[in-house]
mmCIF file of C-alpha atoms in Angstrom:
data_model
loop_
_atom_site.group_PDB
_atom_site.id
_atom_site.type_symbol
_atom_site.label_atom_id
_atom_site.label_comp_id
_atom_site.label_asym_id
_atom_site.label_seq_id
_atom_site.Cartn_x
_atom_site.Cartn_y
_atom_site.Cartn_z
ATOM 1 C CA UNK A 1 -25.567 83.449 85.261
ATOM 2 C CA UNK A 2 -22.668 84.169 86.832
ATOM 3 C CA UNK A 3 -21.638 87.510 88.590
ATOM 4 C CA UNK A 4 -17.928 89.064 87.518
ATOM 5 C CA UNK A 5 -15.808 90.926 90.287
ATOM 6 C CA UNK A 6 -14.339 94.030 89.770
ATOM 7 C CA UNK A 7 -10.517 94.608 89.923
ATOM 8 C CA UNK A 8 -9.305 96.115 92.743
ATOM 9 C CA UNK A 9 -8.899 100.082 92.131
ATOM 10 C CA UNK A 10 -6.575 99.989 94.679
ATOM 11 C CA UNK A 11 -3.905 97.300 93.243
ATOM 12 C CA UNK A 12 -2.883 99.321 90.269
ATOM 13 C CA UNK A 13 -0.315 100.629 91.824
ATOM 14 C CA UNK A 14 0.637 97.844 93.859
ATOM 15 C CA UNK A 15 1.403 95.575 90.771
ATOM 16 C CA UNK A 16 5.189 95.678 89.054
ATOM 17 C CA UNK A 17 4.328 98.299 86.533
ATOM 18 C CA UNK A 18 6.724 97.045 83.689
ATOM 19 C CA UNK A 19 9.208 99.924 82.114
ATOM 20 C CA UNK A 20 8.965 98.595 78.485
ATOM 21 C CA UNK A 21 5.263 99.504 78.554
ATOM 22 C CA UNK A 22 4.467 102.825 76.576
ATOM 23 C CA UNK A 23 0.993 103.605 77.143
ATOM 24 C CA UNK A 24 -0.507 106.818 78.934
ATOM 25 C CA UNK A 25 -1.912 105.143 81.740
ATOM 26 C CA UNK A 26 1.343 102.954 82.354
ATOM 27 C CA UNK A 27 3.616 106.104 82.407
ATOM 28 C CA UNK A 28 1.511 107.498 84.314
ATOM 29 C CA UNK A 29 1.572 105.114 87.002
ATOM 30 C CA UNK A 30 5.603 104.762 86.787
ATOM 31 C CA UNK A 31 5.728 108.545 86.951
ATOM 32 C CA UNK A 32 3.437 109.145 89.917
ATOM 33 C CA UNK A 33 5.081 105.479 92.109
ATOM 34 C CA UNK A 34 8.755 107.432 91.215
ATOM 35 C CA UNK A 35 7.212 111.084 92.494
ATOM 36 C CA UNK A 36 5.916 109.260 95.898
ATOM 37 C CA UNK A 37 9.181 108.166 96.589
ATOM 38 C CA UNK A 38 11.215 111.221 95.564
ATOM 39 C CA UNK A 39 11.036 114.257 93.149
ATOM 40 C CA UNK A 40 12.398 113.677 89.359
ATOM 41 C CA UNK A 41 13.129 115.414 87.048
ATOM 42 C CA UNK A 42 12.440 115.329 83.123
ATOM 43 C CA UNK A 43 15.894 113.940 82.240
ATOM 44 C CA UNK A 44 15.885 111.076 84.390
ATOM 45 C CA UNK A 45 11.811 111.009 83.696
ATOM 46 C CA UNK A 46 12.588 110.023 80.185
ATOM 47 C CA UNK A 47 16.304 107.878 80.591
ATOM 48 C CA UNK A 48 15.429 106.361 84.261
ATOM 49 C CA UNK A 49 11.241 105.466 83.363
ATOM 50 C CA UNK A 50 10.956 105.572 79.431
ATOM 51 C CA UNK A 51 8.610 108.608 79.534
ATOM 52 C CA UNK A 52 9.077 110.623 76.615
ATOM 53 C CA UNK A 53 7.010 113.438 77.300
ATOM 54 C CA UNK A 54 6.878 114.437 81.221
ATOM 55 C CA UNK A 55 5.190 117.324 81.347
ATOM 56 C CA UNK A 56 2.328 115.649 79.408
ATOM 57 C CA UNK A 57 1.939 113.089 82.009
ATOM 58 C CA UNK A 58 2.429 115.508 84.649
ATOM 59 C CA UNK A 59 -0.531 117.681 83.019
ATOM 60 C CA UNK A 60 -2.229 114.520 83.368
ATOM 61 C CA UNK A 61 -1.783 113.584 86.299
ATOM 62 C CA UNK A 62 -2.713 116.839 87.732
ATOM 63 C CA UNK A 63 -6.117 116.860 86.074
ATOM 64 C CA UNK A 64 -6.554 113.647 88.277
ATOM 65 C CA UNK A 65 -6.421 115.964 90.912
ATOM 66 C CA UNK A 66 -2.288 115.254 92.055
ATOM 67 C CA UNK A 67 -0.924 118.397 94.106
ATOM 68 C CA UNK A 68 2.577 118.258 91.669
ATOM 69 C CA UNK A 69 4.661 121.175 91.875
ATOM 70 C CA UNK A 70 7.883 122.146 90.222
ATOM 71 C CA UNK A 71 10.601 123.908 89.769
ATOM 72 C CA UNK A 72 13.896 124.616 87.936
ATOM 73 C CA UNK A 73 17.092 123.037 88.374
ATOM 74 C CA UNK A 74 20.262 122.604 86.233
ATOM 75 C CA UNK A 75 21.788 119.470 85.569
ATOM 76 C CA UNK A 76 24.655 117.246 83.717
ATOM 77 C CA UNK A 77 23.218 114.836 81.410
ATOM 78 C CA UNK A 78 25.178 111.276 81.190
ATOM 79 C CA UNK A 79 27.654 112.970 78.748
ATOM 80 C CA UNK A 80 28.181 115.774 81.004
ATOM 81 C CA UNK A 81 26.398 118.391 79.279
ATOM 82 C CA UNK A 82 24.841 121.059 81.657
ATOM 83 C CA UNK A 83 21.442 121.700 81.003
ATOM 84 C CA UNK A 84 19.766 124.954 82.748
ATOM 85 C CA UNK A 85 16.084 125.583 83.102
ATOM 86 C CA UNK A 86 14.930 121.791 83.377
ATOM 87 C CA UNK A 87 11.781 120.676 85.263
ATOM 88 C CA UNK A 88 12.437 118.851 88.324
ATOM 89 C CA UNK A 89 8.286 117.825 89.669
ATOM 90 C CA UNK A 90 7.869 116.640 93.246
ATOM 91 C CA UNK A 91 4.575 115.671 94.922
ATOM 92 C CA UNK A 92 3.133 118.035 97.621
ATOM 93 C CA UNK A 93 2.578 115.568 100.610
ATOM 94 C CA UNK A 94 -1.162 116.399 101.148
ATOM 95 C CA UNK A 95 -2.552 114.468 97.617
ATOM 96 C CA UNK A 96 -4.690 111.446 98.451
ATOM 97 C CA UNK A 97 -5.996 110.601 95.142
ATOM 98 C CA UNK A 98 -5.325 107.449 93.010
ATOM 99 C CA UNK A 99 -4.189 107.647 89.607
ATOM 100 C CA UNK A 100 -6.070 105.559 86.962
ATOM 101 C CA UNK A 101 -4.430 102.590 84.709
#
């Protein structure tokens, strides 16, 4: 008999988290590496990291117990349309939990 290790919790979000990959879990993990580095917001959430619905995975990620905040911006899109009233998320400094892939 032999005995299996687990995977390291930790290394999920260590490991190149490919942008062609459409499940929850994987968007999530793109979305929340992207918010630890700097806030986004839903139009470059959905050009920049192939999420199609932000605000779901935001939902989601909150429910994991992520301090996200936003707040409304306008921006130009890449054909220079102004948009008003869009989301733009950033991540309160004092979370400390990991998502889950």
């Amino acid at each position: 008999m032999t005995l299996k290790k687990k995977a390291d919790q930790q290394a999920s979000l260590q490991i190149n988290l490919p942008s062609h990959a459409t499940t929850s879990a994987v968007q999530r993990a793109r979305l929340l590496a992207r918010l630890q580095a700097v806030a986004v917001d839903t139009i470059t959430a959905r050009r920049e990291l192939n999420i199609m619905m932000p605000a779901a995975r935001i939902k989601e990620l909150k429910e994991l117990g992520h301090n996200i905040q936003r707040h409304l911006i306008t921006t130009t899109d890449e054909q220079g349309r102004t948009h008003r009233r869009v989301a733009q998320y950033y991540l309160c400094p004092t979370t400390a939990v990991e998502v889950e892939a």
